[in-house]
Coordinates of C-alpha atoms in Angstrom, one line a residue:
Chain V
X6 CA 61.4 7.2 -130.7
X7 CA 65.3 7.1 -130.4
X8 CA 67.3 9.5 -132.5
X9 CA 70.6 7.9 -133.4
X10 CA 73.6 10.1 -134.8
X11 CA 74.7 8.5 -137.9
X12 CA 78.9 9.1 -138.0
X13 CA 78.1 9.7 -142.0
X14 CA 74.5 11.3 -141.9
X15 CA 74.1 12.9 -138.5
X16 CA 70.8 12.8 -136.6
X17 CA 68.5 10.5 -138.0
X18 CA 65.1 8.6 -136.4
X19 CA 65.2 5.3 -135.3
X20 CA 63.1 4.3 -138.3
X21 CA 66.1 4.5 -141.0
X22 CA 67.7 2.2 -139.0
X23 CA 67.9 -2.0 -138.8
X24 CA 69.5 -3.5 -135.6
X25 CA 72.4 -6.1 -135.5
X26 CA 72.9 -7.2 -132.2
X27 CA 76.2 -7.0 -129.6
X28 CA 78.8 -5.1 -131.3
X29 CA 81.7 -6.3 -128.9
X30 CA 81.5 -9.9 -130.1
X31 CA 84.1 -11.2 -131.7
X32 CA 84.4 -14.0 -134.9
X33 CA 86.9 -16.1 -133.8
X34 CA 90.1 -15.7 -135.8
X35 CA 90.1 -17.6 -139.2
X36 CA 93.7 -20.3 -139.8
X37 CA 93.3 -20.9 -135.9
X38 CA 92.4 -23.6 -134.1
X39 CA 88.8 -22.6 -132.9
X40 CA 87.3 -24.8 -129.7
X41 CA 83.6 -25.3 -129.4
X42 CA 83.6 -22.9 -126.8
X43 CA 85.0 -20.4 -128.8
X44 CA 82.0 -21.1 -131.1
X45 CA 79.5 -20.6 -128.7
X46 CA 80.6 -18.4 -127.4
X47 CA 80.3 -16.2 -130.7
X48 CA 77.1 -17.5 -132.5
X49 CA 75.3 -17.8 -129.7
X50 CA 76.0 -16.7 -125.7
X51 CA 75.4 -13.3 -125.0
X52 CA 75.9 -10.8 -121.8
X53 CA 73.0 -8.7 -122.8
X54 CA 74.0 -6.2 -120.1
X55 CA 72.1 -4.1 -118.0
X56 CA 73.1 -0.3 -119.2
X57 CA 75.5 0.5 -121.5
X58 CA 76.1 -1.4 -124.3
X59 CA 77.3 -1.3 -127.8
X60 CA 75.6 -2.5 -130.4
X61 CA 75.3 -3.0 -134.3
X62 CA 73.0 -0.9 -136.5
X63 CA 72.7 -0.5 -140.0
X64 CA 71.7 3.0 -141.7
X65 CA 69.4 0.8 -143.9
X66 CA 67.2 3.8 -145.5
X67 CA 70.5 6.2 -145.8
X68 CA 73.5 5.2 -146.2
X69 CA 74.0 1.8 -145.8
X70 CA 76.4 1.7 -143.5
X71 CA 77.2 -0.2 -140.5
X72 CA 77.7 1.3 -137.3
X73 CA 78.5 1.1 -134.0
X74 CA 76.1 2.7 -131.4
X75 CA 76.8 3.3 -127.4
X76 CA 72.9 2.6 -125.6
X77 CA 71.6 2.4 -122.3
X78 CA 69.7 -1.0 -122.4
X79 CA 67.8 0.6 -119.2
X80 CA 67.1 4.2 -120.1
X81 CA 67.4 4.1 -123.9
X82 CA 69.7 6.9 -123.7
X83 CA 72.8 6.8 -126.8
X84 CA 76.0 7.6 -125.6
X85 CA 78.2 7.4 -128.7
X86 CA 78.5 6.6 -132.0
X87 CA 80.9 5.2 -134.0
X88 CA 82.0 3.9 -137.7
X89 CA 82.3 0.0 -137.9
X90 CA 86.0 0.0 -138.3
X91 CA 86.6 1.6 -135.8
X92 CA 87.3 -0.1 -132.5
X93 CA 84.9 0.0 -129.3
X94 CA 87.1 1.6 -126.2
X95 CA 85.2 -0.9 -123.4
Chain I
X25 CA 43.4 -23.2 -95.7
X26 CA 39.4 -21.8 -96.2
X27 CA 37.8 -23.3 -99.3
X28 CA 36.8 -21.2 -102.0
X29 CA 33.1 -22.3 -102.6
X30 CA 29.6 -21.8 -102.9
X31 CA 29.0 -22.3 -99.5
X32 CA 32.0 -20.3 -97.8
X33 CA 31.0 -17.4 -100.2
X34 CA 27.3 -17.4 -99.0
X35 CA 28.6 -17.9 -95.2
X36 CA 31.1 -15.0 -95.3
X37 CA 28.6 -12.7 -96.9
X38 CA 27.2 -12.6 -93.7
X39 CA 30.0 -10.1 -91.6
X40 CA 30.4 -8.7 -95.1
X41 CA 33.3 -10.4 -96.8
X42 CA 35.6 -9.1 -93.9
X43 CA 36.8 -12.1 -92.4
X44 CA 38.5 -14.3 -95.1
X45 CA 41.5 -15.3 -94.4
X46 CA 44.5 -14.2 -96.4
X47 CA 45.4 -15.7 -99.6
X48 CA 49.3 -16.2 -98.7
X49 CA 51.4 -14.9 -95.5
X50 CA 54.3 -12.6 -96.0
X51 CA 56.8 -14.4 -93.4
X52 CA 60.1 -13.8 -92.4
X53 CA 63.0 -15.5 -94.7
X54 CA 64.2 -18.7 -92.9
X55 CA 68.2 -19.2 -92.6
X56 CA 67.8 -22.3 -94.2
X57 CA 66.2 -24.1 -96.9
X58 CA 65.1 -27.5 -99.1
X59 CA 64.8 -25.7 -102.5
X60 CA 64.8 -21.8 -102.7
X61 CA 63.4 -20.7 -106.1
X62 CA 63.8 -17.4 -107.5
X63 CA 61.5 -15.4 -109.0
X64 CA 57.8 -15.3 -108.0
X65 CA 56.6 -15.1 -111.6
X66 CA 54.0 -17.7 -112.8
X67 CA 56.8 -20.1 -113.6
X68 CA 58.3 -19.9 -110.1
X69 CA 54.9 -20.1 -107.9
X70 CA 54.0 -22.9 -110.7
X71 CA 57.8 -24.7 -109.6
X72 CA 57.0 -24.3 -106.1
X73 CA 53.4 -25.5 -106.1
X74 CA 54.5 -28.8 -108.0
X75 CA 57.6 -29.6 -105.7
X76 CA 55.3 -29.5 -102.7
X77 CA 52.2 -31.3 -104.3
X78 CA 54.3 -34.0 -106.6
X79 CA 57.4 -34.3 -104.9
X80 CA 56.5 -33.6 -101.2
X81 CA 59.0 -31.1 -100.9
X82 CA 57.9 -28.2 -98.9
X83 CA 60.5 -26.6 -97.2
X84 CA 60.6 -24.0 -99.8
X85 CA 60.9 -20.4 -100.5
X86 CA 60.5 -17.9 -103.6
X87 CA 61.9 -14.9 -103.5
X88 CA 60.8 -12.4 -105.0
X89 CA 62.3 -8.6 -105.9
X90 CA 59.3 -6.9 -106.3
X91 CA 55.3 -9.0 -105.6
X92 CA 54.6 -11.9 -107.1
X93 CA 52.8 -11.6 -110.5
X94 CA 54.1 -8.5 -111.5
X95 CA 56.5 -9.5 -114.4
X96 CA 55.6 -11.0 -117.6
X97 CA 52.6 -13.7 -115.8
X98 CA 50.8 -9.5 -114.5
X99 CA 51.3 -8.3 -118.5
X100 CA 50.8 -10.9 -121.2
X101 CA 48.1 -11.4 -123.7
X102 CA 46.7 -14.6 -121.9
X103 CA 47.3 -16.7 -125.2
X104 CA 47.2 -20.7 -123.9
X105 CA 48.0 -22.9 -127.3
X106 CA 49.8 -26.1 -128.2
X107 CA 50.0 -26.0 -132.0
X108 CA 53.6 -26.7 -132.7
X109 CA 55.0 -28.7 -134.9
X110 CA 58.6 -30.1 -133.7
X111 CA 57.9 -33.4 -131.5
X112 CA 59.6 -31.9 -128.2
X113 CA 57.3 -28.6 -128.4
X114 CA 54.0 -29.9 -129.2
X115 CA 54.5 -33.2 -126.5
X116 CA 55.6 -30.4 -123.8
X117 CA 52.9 -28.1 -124.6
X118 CA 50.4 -30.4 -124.9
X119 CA 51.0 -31.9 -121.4
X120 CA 50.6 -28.5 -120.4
X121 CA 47.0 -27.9 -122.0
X122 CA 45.7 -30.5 -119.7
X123 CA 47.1 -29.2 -117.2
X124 CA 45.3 -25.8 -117.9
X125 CA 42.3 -27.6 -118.4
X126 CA 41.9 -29.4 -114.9
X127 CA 43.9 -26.2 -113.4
X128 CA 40.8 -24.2 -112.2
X129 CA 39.8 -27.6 -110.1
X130 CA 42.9 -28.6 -109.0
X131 CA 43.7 -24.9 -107.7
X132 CA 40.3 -24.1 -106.3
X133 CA 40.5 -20.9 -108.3
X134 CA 38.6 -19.7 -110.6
X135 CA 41.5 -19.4 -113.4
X136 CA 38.6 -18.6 -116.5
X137 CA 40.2 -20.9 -118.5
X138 CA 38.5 -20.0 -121.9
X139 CA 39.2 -22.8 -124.7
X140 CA 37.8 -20.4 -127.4
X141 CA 40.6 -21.6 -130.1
X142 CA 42.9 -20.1 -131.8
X143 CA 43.2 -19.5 -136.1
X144 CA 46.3 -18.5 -138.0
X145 CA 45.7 -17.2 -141.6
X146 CA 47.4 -18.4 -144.3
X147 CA 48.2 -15.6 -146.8
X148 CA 49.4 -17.4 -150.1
X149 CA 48.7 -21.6 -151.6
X150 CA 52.4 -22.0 -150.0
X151 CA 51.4 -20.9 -146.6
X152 CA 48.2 -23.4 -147.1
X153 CA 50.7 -25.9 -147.6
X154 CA 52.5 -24.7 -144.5
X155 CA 50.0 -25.0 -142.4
X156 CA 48.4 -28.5 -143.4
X157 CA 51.9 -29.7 -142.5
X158 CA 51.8 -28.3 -139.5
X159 CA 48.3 -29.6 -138.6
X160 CA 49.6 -32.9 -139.3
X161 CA 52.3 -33.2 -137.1
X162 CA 50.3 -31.6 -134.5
X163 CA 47.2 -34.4 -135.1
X164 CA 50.0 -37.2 -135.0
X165 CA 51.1 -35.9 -131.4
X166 CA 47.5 -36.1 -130.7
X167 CA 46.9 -32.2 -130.6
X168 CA 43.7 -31.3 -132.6
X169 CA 43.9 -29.1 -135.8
X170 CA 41.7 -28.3 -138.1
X171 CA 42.7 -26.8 -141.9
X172 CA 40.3 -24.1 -142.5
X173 CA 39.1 -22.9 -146.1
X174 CA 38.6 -19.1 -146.6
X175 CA 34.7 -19.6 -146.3
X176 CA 35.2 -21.5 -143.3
X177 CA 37.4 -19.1 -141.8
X178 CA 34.9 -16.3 -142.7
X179 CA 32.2 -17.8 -141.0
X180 CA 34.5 -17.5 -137.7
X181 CA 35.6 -13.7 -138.2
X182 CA 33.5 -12.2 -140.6
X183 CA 35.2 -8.9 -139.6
X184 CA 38.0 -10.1 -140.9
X185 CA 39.3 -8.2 -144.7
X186 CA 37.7 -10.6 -147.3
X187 CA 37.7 -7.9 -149.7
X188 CA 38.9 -8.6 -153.4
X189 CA 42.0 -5.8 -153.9
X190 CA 43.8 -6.8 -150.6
X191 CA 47.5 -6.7 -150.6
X192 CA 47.1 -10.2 -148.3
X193 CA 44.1 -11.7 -149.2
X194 CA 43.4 -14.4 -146.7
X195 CA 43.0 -17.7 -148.2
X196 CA 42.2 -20.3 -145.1
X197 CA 44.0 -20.9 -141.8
X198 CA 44.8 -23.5 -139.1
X199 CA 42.8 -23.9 -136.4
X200 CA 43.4 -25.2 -132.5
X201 CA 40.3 -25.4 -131.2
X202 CA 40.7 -26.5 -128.2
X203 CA 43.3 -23.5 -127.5
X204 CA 42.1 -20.0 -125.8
X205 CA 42.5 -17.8 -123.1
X206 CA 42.8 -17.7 -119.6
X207 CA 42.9 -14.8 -116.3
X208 CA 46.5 -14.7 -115.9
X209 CA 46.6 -12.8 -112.0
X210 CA 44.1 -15.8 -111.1
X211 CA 46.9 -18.4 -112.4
X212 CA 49.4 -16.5 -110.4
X213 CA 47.1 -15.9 -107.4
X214 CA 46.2 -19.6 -107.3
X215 CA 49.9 -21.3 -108.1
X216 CA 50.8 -18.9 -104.9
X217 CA 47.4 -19.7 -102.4
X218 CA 48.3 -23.5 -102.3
X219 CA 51.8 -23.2 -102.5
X220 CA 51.6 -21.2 -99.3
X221 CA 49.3 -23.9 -97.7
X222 CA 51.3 -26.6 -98.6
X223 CA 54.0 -24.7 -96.4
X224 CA 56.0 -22.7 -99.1
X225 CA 57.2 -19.3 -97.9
X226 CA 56.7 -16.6 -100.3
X227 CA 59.1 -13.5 -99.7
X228 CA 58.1 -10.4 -101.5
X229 CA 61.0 -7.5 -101.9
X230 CA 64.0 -9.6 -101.4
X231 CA 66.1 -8.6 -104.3
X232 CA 69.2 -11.7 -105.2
X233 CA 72.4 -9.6 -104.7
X234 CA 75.0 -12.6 -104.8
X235 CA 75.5 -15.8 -104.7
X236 CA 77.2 -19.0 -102.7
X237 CA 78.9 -21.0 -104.7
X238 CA 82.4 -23.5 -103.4
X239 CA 84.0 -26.4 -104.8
X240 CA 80.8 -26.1 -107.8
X241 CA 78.2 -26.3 -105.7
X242 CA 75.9 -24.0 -105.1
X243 CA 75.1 -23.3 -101.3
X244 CA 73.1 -20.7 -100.7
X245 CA 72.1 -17.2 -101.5
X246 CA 72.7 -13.2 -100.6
X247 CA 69.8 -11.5 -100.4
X248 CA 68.5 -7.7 -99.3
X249 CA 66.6 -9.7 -96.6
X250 CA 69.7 -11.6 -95.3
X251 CA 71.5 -14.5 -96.6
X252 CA 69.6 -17.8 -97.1
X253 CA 71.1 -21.0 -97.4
X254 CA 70.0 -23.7 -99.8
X255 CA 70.6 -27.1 -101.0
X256 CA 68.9 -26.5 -104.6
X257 CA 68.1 -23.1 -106.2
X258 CA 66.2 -22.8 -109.2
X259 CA 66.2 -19.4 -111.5
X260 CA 62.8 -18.5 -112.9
X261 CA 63.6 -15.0 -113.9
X262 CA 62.7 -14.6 -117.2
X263 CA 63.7 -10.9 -118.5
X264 CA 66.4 -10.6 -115.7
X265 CA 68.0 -14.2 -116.2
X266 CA 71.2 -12.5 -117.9
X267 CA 71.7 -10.4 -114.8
X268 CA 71.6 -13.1 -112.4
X269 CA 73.8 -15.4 -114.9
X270 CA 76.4 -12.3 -114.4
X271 CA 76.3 -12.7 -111.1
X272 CA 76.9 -16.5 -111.2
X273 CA 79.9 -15.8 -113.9
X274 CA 77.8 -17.7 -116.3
X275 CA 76.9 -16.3 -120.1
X276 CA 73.6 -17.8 -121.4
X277 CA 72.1 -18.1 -125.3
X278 CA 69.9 -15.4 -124.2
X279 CA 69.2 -12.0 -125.1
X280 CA 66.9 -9.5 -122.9
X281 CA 64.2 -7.7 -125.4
X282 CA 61.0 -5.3 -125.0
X283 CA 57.9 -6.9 -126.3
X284 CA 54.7 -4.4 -126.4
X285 CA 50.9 -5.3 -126.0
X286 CA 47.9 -3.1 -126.0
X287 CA 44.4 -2.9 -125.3
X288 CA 41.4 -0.8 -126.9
X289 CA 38.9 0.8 -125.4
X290 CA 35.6 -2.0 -124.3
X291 CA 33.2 -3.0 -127.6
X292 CA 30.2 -5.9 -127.7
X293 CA 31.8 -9.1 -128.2
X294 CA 32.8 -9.0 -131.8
X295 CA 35.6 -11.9 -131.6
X296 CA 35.1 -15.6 -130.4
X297 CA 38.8 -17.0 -129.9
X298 CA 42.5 -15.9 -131.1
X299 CA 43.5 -14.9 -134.3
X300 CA 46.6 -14.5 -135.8
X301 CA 48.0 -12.3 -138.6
X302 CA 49.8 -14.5 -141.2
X303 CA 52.2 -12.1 -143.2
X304 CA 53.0 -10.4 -140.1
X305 CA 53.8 -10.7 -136.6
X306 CA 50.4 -9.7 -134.8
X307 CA 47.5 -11.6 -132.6
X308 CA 44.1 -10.6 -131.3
X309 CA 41.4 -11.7 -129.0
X310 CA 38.9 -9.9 -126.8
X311 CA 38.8 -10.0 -123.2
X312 CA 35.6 -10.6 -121.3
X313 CA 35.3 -7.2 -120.3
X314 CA 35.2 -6.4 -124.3
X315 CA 38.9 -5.1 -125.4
X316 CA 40.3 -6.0 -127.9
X317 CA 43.7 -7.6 -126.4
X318 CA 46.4 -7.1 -129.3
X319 CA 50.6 -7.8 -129.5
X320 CA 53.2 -8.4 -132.1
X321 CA 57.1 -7.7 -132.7
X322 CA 59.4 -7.1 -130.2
X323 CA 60.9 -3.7 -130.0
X324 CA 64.1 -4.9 -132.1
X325 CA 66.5 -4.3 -129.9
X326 CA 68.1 -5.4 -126.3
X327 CA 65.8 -3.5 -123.8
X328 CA 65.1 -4.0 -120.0
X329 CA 63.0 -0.8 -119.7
X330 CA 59.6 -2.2 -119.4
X331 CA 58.0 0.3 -121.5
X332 CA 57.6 0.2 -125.3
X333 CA 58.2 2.9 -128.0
X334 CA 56.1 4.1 -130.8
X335 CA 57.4 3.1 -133.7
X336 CA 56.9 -0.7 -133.5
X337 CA 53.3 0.0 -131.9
X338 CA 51.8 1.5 -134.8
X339 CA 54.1 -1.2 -136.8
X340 CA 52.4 -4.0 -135.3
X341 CA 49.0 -2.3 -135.3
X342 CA 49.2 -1.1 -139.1
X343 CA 49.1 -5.3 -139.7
X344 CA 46.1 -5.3 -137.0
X345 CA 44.4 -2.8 -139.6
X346 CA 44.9 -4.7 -142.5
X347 CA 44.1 -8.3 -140.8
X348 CA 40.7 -6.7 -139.5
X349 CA 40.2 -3.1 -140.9
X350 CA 37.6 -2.3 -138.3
X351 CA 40.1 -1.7 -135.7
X352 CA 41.3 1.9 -137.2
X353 CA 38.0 2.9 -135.8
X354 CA 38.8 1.8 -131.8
X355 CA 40.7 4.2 -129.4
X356 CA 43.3 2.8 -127.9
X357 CA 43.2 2.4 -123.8
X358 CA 46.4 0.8 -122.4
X359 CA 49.9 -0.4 -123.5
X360 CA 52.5 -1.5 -121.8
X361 CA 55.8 -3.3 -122.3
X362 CA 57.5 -6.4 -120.5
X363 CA 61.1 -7.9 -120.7
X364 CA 61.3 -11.5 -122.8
X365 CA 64.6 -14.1 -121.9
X366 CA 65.2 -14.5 -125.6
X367 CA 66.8 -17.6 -126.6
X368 CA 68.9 -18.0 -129.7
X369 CA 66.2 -20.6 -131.4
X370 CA 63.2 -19.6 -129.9
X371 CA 62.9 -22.7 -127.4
X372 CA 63.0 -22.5 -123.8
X373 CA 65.9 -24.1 -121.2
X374 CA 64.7 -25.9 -118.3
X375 CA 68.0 -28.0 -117.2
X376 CA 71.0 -28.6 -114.6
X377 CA 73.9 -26.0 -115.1
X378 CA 77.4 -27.1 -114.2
X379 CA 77.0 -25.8 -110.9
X380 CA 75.8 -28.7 -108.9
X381 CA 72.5 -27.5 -107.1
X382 CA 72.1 -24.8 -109.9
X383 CA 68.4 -25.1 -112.1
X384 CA 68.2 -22.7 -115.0
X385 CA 64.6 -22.0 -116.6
X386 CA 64.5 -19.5 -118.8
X387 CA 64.4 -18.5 -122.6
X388 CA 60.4 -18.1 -122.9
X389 CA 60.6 -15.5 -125.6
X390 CA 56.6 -14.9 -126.6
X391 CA 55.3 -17.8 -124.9
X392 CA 55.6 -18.5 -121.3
X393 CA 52.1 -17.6 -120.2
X394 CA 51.0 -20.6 -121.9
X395 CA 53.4 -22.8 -120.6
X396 CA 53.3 -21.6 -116.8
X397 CA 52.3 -25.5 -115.9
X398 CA 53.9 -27.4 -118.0
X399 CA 57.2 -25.3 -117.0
X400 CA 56.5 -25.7 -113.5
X401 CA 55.6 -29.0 -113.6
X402 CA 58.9 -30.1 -115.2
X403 CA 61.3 -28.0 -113.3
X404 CA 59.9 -29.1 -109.8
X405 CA 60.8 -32.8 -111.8
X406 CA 64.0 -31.7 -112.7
X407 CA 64.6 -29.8 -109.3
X408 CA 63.8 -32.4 -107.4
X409 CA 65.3 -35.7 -108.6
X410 CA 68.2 -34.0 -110.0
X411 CA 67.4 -35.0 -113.5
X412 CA 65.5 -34.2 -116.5
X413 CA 61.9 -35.7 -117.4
X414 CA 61.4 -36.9 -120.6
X415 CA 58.8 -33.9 -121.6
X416 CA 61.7 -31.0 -120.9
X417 CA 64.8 -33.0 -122.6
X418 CA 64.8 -31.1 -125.7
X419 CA 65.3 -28.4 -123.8
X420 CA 68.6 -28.8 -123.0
X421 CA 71.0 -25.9 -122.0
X422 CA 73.9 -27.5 -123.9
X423 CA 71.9 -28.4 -127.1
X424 CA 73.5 -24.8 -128.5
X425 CA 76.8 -26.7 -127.9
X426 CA 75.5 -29.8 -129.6
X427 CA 73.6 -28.2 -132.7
X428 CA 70.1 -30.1 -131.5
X429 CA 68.5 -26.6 -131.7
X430 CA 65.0 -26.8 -131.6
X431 CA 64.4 -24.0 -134.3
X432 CA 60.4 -23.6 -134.6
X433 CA 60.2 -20.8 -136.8
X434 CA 63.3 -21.1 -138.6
X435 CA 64.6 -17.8 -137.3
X436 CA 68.1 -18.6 -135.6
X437 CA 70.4 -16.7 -133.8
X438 CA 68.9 -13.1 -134.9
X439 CA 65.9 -12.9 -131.8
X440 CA 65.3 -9.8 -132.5
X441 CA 63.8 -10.7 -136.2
X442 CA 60.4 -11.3 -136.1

């Protein structure tokens, strides 16, 4: 069972919570010119590293909120947590 | 190589089974070779096996970072199926269940290739629907299916929940029949005997730490054993392609996940072929030895530990319960967890990459086990003359690039959805 630190709840089991994927990718930036790659590159390619990693998850049976979580991919081990606006120090 | 046979069985029981020869050799790595593939998974041995016996190319080596047959082809639940319905799945997969059916033959191993076939239950009219769809495309690709009533389907599991007050009362299912089971150590074991006769060199614990690459060409490869050099190197690493794709500077459609599966304790054979859970995620079928073999969602979320967690086990197994109640009453006697190359529609890559000399297979998600031949058989093609064959074009690396996703369940990018 992971216990992940909700930024507006605190401590809560990994069952109140939904996942949403990499957290450091990017939408591309709307008005721009956007290349394929640039599409790929956000709807679809994906490091999925080895160890640390930040990720999406959504407090779905608390508050709502999205957040940003800091996981080992390896060990399971959480790092950090963080509200969605605020930005991932990589 | 000795024979596997009646006669050699009978003849070495004489100085006790002690003088068979070994199944493969454990050689040195070469400085040099035709084709190195990586990974000594089913799908690599299965690569190997087919360039040599196809293509005549046998100056080739796997390498392997821990023994062969102890990823996902050591820890799957054994499903073999073809009932898909886009054209490029079903014609692929197809291909590949006659291969599984001549495999124990053409091998000379006893693979126990089991065509028991497989029935997923429709839960609603609209799933009915569904399904008869789906049995047609499959009958038009010439795959059998067979749209089952809920009397029919009760005469197959009886031990399934027909009971009035269900939340998912089962109204009928489609049926492959000529789907089922098979030992998957033997396919392993066998893919690696005669791939080692025909002259392929199997290197256990060589772990990839870099690669060659000038000018976009690939040249050879850095491993813990020494570097190796290589005209053509093919990936087949499953679970660990994204690490090796770092390594090459490349970034793939593919996410790395946890997928659980369990066994229960031995009971008398209660279960003919596979079943499927239609409102759920969740299959069963028993093994010869009398578990009940049993899998379902992935853990959710990126994961390269190998080993599962709780909550989604008692998830998956809750459906289990309410597909076939009387498995609340069984003890549970293994689980285990292995690492799934999920790609973003849920089909599988087997293509060139820009580098030239570079293969990719990957992106199995749940189903490689049962496409161990076909996959080998088509990447030894595509290795080998440098070009796709017709059965692995739709599997195209680029087709994320192109929007031809080949989207079976609908799911899209989100793998970890279920």
């Amino acid at each position: 069972m992971l216990y992940i630190k909700c930024p507006h709840c605190g401590m809560r089991s990994q069952n109140e919570f939904s996942y949403g994927g990499d957290a450091s990718v990017k939408r591309p930036e709307l008005n721009k010119e956007v290349s394929d790659q640039d599409w790929d590159n956000f709807v679809y390619n994906r490091k999925s590293l080895r160890g640390k990693h930040w990720e999406l998850w959504q407090h779905i049976s608390g508050c709502r909120q999205w957040i940003k979580v800091e996981r080992d991919t390896a060990t399971h081990e959480i790092f950090k947590t963080l509200k969605a606006d605020e930005e991932i120090s990589l | 190589m000795q024979k596997y046979s009646i006669f050699n069985l009978v003849k070495n029981a004489f100085s006790n089974h002690q003088n068979w020869d070994l199944a493969w050799k454990d050689p040195t790595p070469k400085k040099e070779y035709d084709v190195v593939i990586i990974g000594g998974g089913g799908h690599g041995l299965a690569t190997a096996y087919y360039l040599a016996k196809e293509h005549n190319i046998t100056n080739v080596a796997i390498i392997e970072k821990g023994w062969i047959g102890g990823g996902n082809v050591g820890r799957n639940t054994t499903i073999i199926r073809s009932n898909y319905m886009h054209d490029d799945n079903a014609l692929f997969s197809e291909f590949g269940m006659d291969l599984w059916r001549k495999m124990s033959q053409d091998l000379n191993y006893n693979v126990m290739f089991s065509p028991r076939g497989i029935i997923n239950l429709a839960h609603s009219d609209a799933q009915m629907n569904v399904y008869a769809r789906r049995g047609n495309s499959m009958r038009l690709n010439g795959i059998d299916a067979v749209l089952l009533n809920r009397e029919q389907v009760r005469e197959i599991i009886p031990m399934a929940d027909f009971s009035e007050n269900v939340r998912f009362p089962i109204f009928g299912g489609l049926m492959q029949p000529s789907a089922g089971t098979a030992r998957h150590d033997a396919v392993a074991w066998g893919y690696a005997r005669q791939a080692d006769s025909m002259g392929v060199d199997i290197i256990q614990n060589c772990e990839v730490i870099g690669f060659d690459v000038s000018g976009g060409k690939i040249n050879g490869v850095r491993t813990s054993r020494g570097n190796i050099k290589a005209k053509k190197i093919g990936l087949c690493v499953a679970g660990s392609t994204n690490i090796l794709a770092e390594k090459l500077n490349m970034t793939l459609p593919i996410e790395t996940h946890l997928l659980q599966a369990c066994v229960s304790e031995p009971v008398k054979p209660v279960l003919d072929g596979v079943v499927t859970f239609g409102a759920g995620h969740f299959y069963i079928s028993q093994s010869d030895k009398g578990e009940m073999v049993m899998g379902g969602d992935l853990d959710g979320y990126n994961s390269y530990a190998q080993r599962g967690n709780l909550p989604t086990l008692q998830h998956v197994l809750t459906e289990g319960i309410a597909m076939m109640p009387f498995l609340s009453k069984l003890k549970m006697l293994r689980t285990w967890g292995g690492i799934m190359d999920m790609s973003m529609d849920g089909s599988p890559i087997i293509d060139k990459t820009h580098i030239e000399g570079l293969y990719l297979n990957c992106g199995w998600c749940y189903g490689g086990f049962k496409a161990t031949p076909a996959s080998g058989w088509t990447f030894a093609h595509t290795i080998a003359q440098d070009r796709v064959h017709e059965l692995n074009s739709g599997y195209s690396l680029n087709r994320f690039n192109t929007g031809h996703l080949l989207d079976e369940k609908g799911l899209g990018t989100k793998t970890w959805i279920s």
